[in-house]
Amino acid sequence: MSDRTATAQAIHAQIEPFNKKGIDVTDATTFAGDLEWDSLTVMDFVAAIEDEFDIIITMNMQAEIETVGQLIDAVDKLKG
C-alpha cells in the first residue's frame, strides 16, 4: 500500500464522523460545497487531522485546501 493510500484511508476515517449527509467521499469532494461544513466543523476536523498525523496545518494551507485530494497531498507532504 502506498503512503498516499494509507494517508487517504486515515483521512477518510477522520471525515466519517463529520459526514452528516452521508456523501460518498472521493478526492474531488469539496469540504464547503459537497460536505457543507461550516468554519467550526472545519476547525474541529483540522484538529483531528493534526492529532492523527502529528502535523501542523497552517491557516494559509487551510485556505488553499478545498478538496479531499488536496488535503491528502498536503498531509503527505507535511509528513515528509
Coordinates of C-alpha atoms in Angstrom, one line a residue:
M1 CA 0.0 0.0 0.0
S2 CA 1.4 3.4 -1.0
D3 CA 1.8 6.2 1.6
R4 CA -0.9 8.2 -0.2
T5 CA -3.3 5.3 0.0
A6 CA -2.6 4.9 3.7
T7 CA -3.0 8.7 4.2
A8 CA -6.2 8.6 2.2
Q9 CA -7.7 5.8 4.3
A10 CA -6.9 7.6 7.6
I11 CA -8.3 10.9 6.3
H12 CA -11.5 9.1 5.1
A13 CA -11.9 7.6 8.6
Q14 CA -11.5 11.0 10.1
I15 CA -14.1 12.5 7.8
E16 CA -16.7 9.9 8.6
P17 CA -18.0 11.3 11.9
F18 CA -18.3 14.8 10.3
N19 CA -20.0 13.4 7.2
K20 CA -23.6 14.2 8.3
K21 CA -25.0 13.9 4.8
G22 CA -23.5 10.5 4.1
I23 CA -21.7 11.8 1.0
D24 CA -19.6 9.3 -1.0
V25 CA -16.2 10.9 -0.4
T26 CA -13.7 11.0 -3.3
D27 CA -10.5 13.0 -4.0
A28 CA -12.8 15.6 -5.7
T29 CA -15.2 16.0 -2.7
T30 CA -15.1 19.6 -1.5
F31 CA -15.4 20.5 2.2
A32 CA -17.5 23.6 1.8
G33 CA -19.6 22.6 -1.3
D34 CA -20.2 18.9 -1.1
L35 CA -19.9 18.3 2.7
E36 CA -21.4 21.7 3.6
W37 CA -19.1 22.2 6.5
D38 CA -19.1 25.4 8.4
S39 CA -16.0 27.0 9.8
L40 CA -16.4 25.4 13.3
T41 CA -16.6 21.9 11.7
V42 CA -13.5 22.6 9.6
M43 CA -11.6 23.7 12.7
D44 CA -12.6 20.5 14.6
F45 CA -11.7 18.4 11.6
V46 CA -8.3 20.1 11.1
A47 CA -7.5 19.5 14.8
A48 CA -8.4 15.8 14.4
I49 CA -6.1 15.5 11.3
E50 CA -3.3 17.3 13.0
D51 CA -3.6 14.9 16.0
E52 CA -3.8 11.8 13.8
F53 CA -0.7 12.6 11.8
D54 CA 1.2 14.8 14.4
I55 CA 1.5 17.7 11.9
I56 CA 0.5 21.4 11.9
I57 CA -1.6 22.7 9.0
T58 CA -1.2 26.5 8.8
M59 CA -4.1 28.9 8.2
N60 CA -2.5 29.7 4.8
M61 CA -2.5 26.0 3.9
Q62 CA -6.1 25.6 5.1
A63 CA -7.2 28.4 2.9
E64 CA -5.7 26.7 -0.2
I65 CA -7.2 23.2 0.5
E66 CA -10.7 22.8 -1.0
T67 CA -10.9 19.1 -1.8
V68 CA -10.2 15.8 0.0
G69 CA -7.5 15.0 -2.6
Q70 CA -5.7 18.3 -1.9
L71 CA -5.8 17.6 1.8
I72 CA -4.3 14.1 1.3
D73 CA -1.5 15.5 -0.8
A74 CA -0.8 18.3 1.7
V75 CA -0.7 15.8 4.6
D76 CA 1.6 13.5 2.7
K77 CA 3.9 16.4 2.1
L78 CA 3.8 17.6 5.7
K79 CA 4.5 14.0 7.0
G80 CA 7.7 14.2 4.9

